[in-house]
Short mmCIF file of C-alpha atoms and ligand atoms in Angstrom, two decimals:
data_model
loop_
_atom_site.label_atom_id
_atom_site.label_comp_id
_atom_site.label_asym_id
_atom_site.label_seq_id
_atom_site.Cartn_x
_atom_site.Cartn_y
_atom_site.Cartn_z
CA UNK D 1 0.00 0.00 0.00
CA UNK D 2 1.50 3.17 -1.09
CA UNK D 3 1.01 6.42 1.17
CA UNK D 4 0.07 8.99 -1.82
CA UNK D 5 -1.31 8.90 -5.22
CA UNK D 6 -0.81 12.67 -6.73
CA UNK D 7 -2.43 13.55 -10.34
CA UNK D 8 -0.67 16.41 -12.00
CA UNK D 9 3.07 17.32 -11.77
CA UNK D 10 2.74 21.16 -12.06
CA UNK D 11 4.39 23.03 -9.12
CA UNK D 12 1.65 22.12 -6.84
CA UNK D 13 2.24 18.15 -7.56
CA UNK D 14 5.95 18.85 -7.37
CA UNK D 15 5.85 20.80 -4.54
CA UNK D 16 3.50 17.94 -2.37
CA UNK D 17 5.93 15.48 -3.87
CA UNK D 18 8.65 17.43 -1.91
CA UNK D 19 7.14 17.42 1.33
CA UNK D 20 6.26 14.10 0.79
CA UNK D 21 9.84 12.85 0.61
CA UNK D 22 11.01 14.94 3.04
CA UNK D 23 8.58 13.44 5.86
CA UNK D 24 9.79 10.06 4.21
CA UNK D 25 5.78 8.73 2.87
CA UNK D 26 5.63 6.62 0.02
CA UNK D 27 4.02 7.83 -3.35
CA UNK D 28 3.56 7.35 -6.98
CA UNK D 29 2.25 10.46 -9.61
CA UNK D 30 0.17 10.58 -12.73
CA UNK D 31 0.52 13.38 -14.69
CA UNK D 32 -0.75 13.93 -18.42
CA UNK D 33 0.45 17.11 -20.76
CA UNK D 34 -2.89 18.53 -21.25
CA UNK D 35 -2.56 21.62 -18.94
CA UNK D 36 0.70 23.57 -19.42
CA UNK D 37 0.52 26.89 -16.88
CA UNK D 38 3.68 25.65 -14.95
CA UNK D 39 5.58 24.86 -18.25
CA UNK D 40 4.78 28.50 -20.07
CA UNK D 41 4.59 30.64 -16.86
CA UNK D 42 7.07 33.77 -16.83
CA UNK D 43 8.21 31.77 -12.95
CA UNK D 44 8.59 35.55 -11.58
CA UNK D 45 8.29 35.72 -7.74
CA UNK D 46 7.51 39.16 -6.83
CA UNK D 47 5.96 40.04 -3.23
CA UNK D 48 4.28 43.20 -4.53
CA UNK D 49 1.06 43.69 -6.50
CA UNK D 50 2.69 46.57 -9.08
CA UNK D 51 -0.91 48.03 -10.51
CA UNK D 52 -1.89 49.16 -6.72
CA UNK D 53 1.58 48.96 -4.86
CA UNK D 54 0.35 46.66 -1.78
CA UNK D 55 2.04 43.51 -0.27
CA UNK D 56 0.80 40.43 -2.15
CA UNK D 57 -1.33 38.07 -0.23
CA UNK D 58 0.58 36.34 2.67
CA UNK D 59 4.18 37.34 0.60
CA UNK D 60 6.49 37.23 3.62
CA UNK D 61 5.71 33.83 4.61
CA UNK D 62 5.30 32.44 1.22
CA UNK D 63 8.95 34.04 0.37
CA UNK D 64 10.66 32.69 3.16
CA UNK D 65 9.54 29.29 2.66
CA UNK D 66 9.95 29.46 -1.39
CA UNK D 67 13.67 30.67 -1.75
CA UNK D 68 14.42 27.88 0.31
CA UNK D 69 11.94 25.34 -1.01
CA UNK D 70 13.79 25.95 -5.03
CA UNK D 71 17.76 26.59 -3.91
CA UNK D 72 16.89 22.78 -2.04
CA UNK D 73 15.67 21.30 -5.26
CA UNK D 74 18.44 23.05 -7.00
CA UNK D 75 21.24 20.98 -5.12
CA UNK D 76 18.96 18.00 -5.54
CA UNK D 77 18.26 18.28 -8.88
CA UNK D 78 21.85 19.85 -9.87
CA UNK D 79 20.36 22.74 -12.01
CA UNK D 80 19.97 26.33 -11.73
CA UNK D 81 16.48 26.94 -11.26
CA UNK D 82 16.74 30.41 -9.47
CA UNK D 83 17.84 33.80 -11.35
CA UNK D 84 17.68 36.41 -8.91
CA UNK D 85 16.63 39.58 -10.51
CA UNK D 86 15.43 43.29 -9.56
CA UNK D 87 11.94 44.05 -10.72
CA UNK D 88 11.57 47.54 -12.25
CA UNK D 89 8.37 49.08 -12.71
CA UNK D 90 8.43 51.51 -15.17
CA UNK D 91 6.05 55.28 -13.71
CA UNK D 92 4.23 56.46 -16.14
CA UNK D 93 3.76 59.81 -14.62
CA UNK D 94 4.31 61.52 -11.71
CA UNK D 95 2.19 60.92 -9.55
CA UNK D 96 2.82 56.77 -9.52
CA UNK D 97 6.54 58.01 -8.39
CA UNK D 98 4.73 59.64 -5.31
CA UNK D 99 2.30 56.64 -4.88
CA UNK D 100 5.63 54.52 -4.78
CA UNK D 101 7.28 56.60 -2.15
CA UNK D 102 3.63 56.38 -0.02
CA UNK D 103 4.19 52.85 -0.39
CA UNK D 104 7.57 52.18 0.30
CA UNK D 105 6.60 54.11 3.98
CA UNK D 106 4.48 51.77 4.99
CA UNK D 107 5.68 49.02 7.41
CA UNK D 108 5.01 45.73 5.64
CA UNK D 109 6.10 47.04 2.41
CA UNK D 110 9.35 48.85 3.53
CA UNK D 111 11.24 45.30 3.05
CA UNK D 112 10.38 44.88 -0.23
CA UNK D 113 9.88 48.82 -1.99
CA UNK D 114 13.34 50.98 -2.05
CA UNK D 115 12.40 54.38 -1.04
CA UNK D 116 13.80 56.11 -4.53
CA UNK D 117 13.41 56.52 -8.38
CA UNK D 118 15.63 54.92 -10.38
CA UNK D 119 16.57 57.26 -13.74
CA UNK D 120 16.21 55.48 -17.02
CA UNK D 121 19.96 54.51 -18.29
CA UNK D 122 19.17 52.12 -21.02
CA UNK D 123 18.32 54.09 -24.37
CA UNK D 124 16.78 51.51 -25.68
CA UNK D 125 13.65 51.64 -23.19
CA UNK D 126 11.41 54.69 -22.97
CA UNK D 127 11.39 55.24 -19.34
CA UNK D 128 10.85 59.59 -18.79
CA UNK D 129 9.62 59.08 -14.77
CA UNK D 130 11.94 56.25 -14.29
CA UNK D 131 11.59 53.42 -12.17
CA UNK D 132 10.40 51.89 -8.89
CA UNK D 133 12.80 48.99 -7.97
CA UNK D 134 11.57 46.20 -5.81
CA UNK D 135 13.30 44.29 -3.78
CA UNK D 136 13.73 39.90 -3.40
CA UNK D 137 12.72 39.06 -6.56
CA UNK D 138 13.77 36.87 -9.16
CA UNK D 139 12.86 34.50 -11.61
CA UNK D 140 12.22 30.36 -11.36
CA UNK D 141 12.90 28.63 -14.34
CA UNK D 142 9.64 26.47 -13.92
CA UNK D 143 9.86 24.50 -17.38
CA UNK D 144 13.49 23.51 -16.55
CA UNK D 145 11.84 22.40 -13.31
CA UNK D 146 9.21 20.32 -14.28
CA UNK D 147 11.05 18.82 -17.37
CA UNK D 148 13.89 17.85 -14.56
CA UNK D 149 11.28 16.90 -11.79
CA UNK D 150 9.87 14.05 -14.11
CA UNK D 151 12.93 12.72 -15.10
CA UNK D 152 14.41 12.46 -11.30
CA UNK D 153 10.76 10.87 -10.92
CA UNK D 154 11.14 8.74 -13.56
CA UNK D 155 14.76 6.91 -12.89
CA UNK D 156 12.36 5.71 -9.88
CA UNK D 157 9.59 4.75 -11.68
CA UNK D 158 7.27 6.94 -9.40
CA UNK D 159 5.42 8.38 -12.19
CA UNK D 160 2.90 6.98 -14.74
CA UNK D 161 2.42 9.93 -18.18
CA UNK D 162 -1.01 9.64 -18.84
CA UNK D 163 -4.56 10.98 -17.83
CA UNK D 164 -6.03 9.76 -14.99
CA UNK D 165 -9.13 7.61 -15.51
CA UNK D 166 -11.84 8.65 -12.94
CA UNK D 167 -13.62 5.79 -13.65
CA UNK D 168 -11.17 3.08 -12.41
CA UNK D 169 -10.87 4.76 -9.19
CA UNK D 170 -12.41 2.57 -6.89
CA UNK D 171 -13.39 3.68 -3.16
CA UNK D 172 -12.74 1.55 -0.80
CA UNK D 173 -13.24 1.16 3.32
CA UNK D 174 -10.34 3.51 3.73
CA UNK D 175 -8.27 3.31 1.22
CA UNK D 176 -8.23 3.78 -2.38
CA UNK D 177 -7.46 1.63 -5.39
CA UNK D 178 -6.77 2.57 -9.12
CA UNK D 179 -6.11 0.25 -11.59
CA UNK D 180 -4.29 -2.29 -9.25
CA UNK D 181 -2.56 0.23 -7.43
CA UNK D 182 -3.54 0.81 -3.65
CA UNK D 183 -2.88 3.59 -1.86
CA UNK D 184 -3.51 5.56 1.58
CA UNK D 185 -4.60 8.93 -0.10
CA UNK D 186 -5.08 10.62 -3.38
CA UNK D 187 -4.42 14.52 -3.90
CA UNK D 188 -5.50 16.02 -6.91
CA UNK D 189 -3.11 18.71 -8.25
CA UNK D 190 -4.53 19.20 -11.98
CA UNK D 191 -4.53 23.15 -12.03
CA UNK D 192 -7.45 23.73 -14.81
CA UNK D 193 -7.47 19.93 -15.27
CA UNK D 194 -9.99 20.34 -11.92
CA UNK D 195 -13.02 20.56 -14.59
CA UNK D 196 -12.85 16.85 -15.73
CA UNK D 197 -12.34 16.30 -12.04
CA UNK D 198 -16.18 14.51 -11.07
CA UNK D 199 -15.00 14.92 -7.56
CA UNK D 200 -13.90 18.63 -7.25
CA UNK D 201 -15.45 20.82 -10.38
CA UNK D 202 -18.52 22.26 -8.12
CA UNK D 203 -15.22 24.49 -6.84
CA UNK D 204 -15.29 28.24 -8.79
CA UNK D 205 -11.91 27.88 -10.30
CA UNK D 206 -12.61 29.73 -13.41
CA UNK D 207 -9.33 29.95 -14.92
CA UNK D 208 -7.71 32.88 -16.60
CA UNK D 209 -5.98 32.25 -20.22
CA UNK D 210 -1.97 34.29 -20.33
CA UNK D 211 -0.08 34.35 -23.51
CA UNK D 212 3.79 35.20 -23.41
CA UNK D 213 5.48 36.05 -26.35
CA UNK D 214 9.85 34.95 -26.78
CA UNK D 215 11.58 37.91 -28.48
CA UNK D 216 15.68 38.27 -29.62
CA UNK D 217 16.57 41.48 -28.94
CA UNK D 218 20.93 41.93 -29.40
CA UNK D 219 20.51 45.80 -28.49
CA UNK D 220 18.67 46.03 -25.67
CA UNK D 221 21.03 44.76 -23.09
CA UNK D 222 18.69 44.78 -19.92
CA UNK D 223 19.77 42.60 -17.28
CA UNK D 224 16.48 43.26 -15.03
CA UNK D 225 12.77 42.47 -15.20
CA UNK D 226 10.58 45.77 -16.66
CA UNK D 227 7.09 45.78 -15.52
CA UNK D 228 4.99 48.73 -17.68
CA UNK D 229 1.74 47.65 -19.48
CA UNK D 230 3.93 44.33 -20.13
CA UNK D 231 6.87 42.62 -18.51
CA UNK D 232 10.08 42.20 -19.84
CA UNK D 233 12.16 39.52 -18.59
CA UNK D 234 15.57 38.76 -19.59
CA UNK D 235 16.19 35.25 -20.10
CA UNK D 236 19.85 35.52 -21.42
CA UNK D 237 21.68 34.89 -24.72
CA UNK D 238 19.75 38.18 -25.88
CA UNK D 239 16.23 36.62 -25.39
CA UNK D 240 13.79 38.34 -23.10
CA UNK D 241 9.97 37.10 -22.18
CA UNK D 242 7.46 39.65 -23.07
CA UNK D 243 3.70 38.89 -21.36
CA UNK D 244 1.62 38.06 -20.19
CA UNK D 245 -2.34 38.47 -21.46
CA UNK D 246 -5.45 37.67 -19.24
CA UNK D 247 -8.36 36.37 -20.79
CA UNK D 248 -11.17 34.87 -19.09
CA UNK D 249 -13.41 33.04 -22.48
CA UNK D 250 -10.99 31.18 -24.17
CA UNK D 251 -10.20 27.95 -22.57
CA UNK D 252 -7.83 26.42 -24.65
CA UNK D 253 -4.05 26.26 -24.70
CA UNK D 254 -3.25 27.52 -28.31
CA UNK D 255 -1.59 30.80 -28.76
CA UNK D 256 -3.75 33.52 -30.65
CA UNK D 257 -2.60 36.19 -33.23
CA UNK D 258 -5.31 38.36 -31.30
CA UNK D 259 -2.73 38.29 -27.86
CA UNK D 260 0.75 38.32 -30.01
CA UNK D 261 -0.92 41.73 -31.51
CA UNK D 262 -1.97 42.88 -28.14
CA UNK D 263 1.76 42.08 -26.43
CA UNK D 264 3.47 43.86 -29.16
CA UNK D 265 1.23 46.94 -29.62
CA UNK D 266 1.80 47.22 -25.72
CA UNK D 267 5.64 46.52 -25.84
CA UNK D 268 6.00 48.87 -28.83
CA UNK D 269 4.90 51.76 -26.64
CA UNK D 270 8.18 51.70 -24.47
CA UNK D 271 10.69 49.57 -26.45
CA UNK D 272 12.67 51.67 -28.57
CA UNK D 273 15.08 48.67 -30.74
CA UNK D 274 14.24 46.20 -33.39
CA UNK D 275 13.51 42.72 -32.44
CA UNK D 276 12.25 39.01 -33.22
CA UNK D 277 9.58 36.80 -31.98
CA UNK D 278 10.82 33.46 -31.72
CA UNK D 279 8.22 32.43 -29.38
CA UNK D 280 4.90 32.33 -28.59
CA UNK D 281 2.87 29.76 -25.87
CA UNK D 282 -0.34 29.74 -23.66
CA UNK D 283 -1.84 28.36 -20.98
CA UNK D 284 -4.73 28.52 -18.47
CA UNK D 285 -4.01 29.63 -14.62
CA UNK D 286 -5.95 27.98 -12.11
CA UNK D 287 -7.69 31.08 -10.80
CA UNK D 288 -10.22 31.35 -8.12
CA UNK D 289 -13.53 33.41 -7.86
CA UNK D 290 -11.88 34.60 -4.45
CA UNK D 291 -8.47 35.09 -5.78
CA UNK D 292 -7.03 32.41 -2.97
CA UNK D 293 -5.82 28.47 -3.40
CA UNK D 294 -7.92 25.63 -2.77
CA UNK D 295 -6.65 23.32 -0.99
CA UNK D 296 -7.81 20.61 1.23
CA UNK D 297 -10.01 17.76 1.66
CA UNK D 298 -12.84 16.29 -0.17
CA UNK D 299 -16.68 17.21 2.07
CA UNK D 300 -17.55 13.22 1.58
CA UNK D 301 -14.65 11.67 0.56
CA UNK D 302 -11.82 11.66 3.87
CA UNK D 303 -8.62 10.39 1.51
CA UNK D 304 -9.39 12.58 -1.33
CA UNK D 305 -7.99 15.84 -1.43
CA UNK D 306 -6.78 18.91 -3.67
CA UNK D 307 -4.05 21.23 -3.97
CA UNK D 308 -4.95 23.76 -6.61
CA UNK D 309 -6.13 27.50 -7.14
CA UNK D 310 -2.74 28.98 -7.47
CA UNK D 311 -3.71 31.45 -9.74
CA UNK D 312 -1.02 33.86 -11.18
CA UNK D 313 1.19 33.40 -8.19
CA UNK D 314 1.83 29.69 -8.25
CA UNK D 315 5.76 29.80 -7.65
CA UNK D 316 5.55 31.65 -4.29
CA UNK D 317 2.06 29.60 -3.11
CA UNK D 318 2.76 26.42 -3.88
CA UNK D 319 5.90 25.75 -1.27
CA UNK D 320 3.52 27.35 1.35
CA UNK D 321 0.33 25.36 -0.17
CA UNK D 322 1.62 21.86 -0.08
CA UNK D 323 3.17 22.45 3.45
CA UNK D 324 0.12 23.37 4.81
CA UNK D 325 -2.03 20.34 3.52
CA UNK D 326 0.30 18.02 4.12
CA UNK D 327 -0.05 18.83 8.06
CA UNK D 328 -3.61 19.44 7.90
CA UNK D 329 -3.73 15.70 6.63
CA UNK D 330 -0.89 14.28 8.95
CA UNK D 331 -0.86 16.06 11.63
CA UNK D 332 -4.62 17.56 11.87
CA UNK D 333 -3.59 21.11 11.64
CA UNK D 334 -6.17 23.96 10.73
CA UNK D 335 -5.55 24.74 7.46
CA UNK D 336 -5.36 29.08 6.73
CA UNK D 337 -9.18 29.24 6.63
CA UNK D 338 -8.45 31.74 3.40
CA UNK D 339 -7.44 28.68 1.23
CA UNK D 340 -9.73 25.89 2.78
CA UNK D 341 -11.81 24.54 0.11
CA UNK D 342 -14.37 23.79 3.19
CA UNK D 343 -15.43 27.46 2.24
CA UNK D 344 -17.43 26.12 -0.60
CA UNK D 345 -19.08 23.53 0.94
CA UNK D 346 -22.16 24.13 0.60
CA UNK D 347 -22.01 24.61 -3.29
CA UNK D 348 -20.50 21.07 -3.03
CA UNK D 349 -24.39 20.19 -1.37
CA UNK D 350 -26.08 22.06 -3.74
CA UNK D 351 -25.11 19.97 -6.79
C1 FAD V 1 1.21 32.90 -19.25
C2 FAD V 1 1.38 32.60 -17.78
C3 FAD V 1 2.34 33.29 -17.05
C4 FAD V 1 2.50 33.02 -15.70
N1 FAD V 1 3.48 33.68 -15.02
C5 FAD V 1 3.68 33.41 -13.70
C6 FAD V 1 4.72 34.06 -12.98
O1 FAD V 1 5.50 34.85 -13.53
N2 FAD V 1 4.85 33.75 -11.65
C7 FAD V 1 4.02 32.87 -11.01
O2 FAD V 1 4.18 32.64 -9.81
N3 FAD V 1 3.03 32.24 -11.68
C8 FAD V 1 2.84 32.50 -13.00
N4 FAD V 1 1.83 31.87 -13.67
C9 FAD V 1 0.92 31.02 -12.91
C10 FAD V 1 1.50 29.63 -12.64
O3 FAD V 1 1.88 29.11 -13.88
C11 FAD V 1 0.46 28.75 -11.95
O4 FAD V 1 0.07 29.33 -10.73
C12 FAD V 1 1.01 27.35 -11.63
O5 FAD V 1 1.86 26.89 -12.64
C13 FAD V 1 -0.10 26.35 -11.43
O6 FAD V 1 0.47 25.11 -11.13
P1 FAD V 1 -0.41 23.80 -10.95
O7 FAD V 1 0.53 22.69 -10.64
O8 FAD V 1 -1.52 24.05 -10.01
O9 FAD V 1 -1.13 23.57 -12.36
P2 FAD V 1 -0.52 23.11 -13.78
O10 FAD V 1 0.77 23.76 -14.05
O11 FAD V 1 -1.62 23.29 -14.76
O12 FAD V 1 -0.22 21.56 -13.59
C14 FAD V 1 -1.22 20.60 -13.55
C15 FAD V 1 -0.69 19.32 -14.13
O13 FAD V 1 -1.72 18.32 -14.03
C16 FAD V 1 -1.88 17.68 -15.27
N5 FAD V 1 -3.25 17.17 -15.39
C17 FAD V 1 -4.39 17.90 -15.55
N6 FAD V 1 -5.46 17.08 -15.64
C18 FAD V 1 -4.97 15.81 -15.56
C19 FAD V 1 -5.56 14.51 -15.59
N7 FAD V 1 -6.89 14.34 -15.71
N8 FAD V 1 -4.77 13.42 -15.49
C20 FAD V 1 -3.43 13.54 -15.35
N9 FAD V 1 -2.81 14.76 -15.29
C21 FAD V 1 -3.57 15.86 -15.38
C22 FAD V 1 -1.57 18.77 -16.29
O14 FAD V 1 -1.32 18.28 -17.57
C23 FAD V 1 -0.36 19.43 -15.63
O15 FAD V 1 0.80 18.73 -15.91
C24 FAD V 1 1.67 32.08 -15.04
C25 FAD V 1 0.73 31.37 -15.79
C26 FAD V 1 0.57 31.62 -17.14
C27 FAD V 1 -0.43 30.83 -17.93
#
């Protein structure tokens, strides 16, 4: 009997899989290609929300445990994973410089918001107000991570690539069996995948659609991230991420010509050199009606559970995420009441 069975190896899969091993439980994963958020994502942490300047959502703890969380699986892995890089956002006027300054006052922001403008000194970027710089951020290389998180997997044979079958998961008097396989406890980490899920889809994970273009750009020379109606982020080797897009119809995966044209009108309004797109991918992230995860257990079901609803934020939740289900299941501690999918109970009833 194996401890865990975990669908989807996104960051939330790969970040339960972590505490998993590290608390020395038994588990195998599923995982199938059709949801791709935690290949394409930009993997920026950033602990400030740059349209209003205010502290992200539970950022302090979620930093401290993330840093940590990646520069472990770098050593275990043997890859760089983390690029640590200043975030600049670009002011558009004048009065955003004085909205940055009222920010970078404030107690819980003064960590992460230095108190000055930076001037513009790359003549490639249109920058006239200059720039806000904040502070502890950087970039995850997620793709890199999940590519080399299924391999390490793999040379175990923990993992199984292919969709889960609902139907030959059979309930038993507490346990769980699928397909010959039984196990302790199943957690369902699927990201958008949660609306084939029969179990879990009365949860309002809507799911927001972001498209991020590649560019090569040899002049421009920028070795930070620039946030202004898009981000830049360098990637090295002269390539730079441009995105993202949010869309809230379109459910699919596929890259539009409507979003490329909607990046590059917005990156044409500050980027002053020629470049190439080289690139272009989508995917959908597994946002909530309430903007927080959802994560814990089934209302009927006692060894079924979820980690999911990581939104746009998934590199700096999902450390903190798995953590905190994993003692909620093994050592019965209250789960942050914010994320507890017990807040949507009663739609659970309803169906
Ligand atoms: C364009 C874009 C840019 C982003 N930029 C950032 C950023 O800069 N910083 C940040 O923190 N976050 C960013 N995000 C958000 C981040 O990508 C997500 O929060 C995070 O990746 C979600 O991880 P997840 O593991 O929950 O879901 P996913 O990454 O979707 O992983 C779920 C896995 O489960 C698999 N699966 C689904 N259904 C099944 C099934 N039935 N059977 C078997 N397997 C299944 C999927 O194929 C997938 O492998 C971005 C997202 C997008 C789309």
């Amino acid at each position: 009997m194996v401890d865990y069975l975990i669908v989807g190896l996104g960051l939330a899969g790969i970040s339960f899989c972590e505490v998993l091993e590290t608390n020395e439980k038994s588990f195998k994963v599923i995982t199938d290609s059709s949801q791709t958020s935690s290949v394409v994502a930009g993997g920026l942490y950033n602990p400030v929300t740059l349209k209003r300047f205010t502290l992200a959502w539970n950022a302090n703890e979620q930093l401290d445990l993330a840093i940590p969380f990646y520069n472990a699986l770098e050593k275990k892995l043997n890859i760089q994973l983390d690029y640590k890089i200043p975030i600049l956002r670009r002011f558009s006027s004048i009065n955003e410089q004085n909205l940055w300054f009222e920010a970078s006052d404030k107690p819980n922001l003064s960590r992460f918001i230095a108190p000055k403008i930076l001037p513009n000194d790359n003549p490639n970027i249109d920058a006239p107000n200059g720039y806000g710089e904040v502070l502890h951020t950087g970039r995850i290389d997620t793709s890199v991570l999940v590519s080399h998180y299924k391999r390490y997997l793999e040379s175990q044979s923990l993992i199984l690539q292919e969709s889960f079958d609902f139907e030959a998961l059979k309930l038993q008097d507490g346990y769980l069996e699928y397909r010959g396989l039984k196990v302790k406890k199943i957690v369902f980490a699927t990201g958008f995948g949660i609306k084939t899920n029969p179990y879990f889809n009365y949860l309002p994970l809507n799911g927001t659609k972001g498209e991020l273009l590649t560019i090569k750009a040899p002049a421009l020379k920028e070795e930070r991230v620039i946030k202004s109606s898009v981000f830049i982020i360098p990637l090295g080797d002269d390539l730079y991420r441009v995105g993202a897009t949010y869309k809230w119809k379109d459910k699919s995966n596929t890259p539009t010509e409507e979003c490329k044209q909607e990046l590059l009108q917005k990156l044409d309004t500050f980027l002053k050199c020629n470049y190439e797109v080289i690139d272009h991918v989508a995917g959908i992230r597994p946002t909530v009606s309430d903007r927080k995860p959802l994560v814990g257990r089934h209302p009927e079901h006692k060894n079924m559970f979820l980690l999911n609803g990581l939104g746009s934020r998934g590199v700096m939740i999902a450390p903190m995420a798995s953590k905190q289900l994993f003692n909620f299941i093994e050592n019965n501690t209250a789960l942050e009441p914010e994320m507890d999918l017990s807040r949507f109970t009663k739609k659970h009833f309803k169906n």
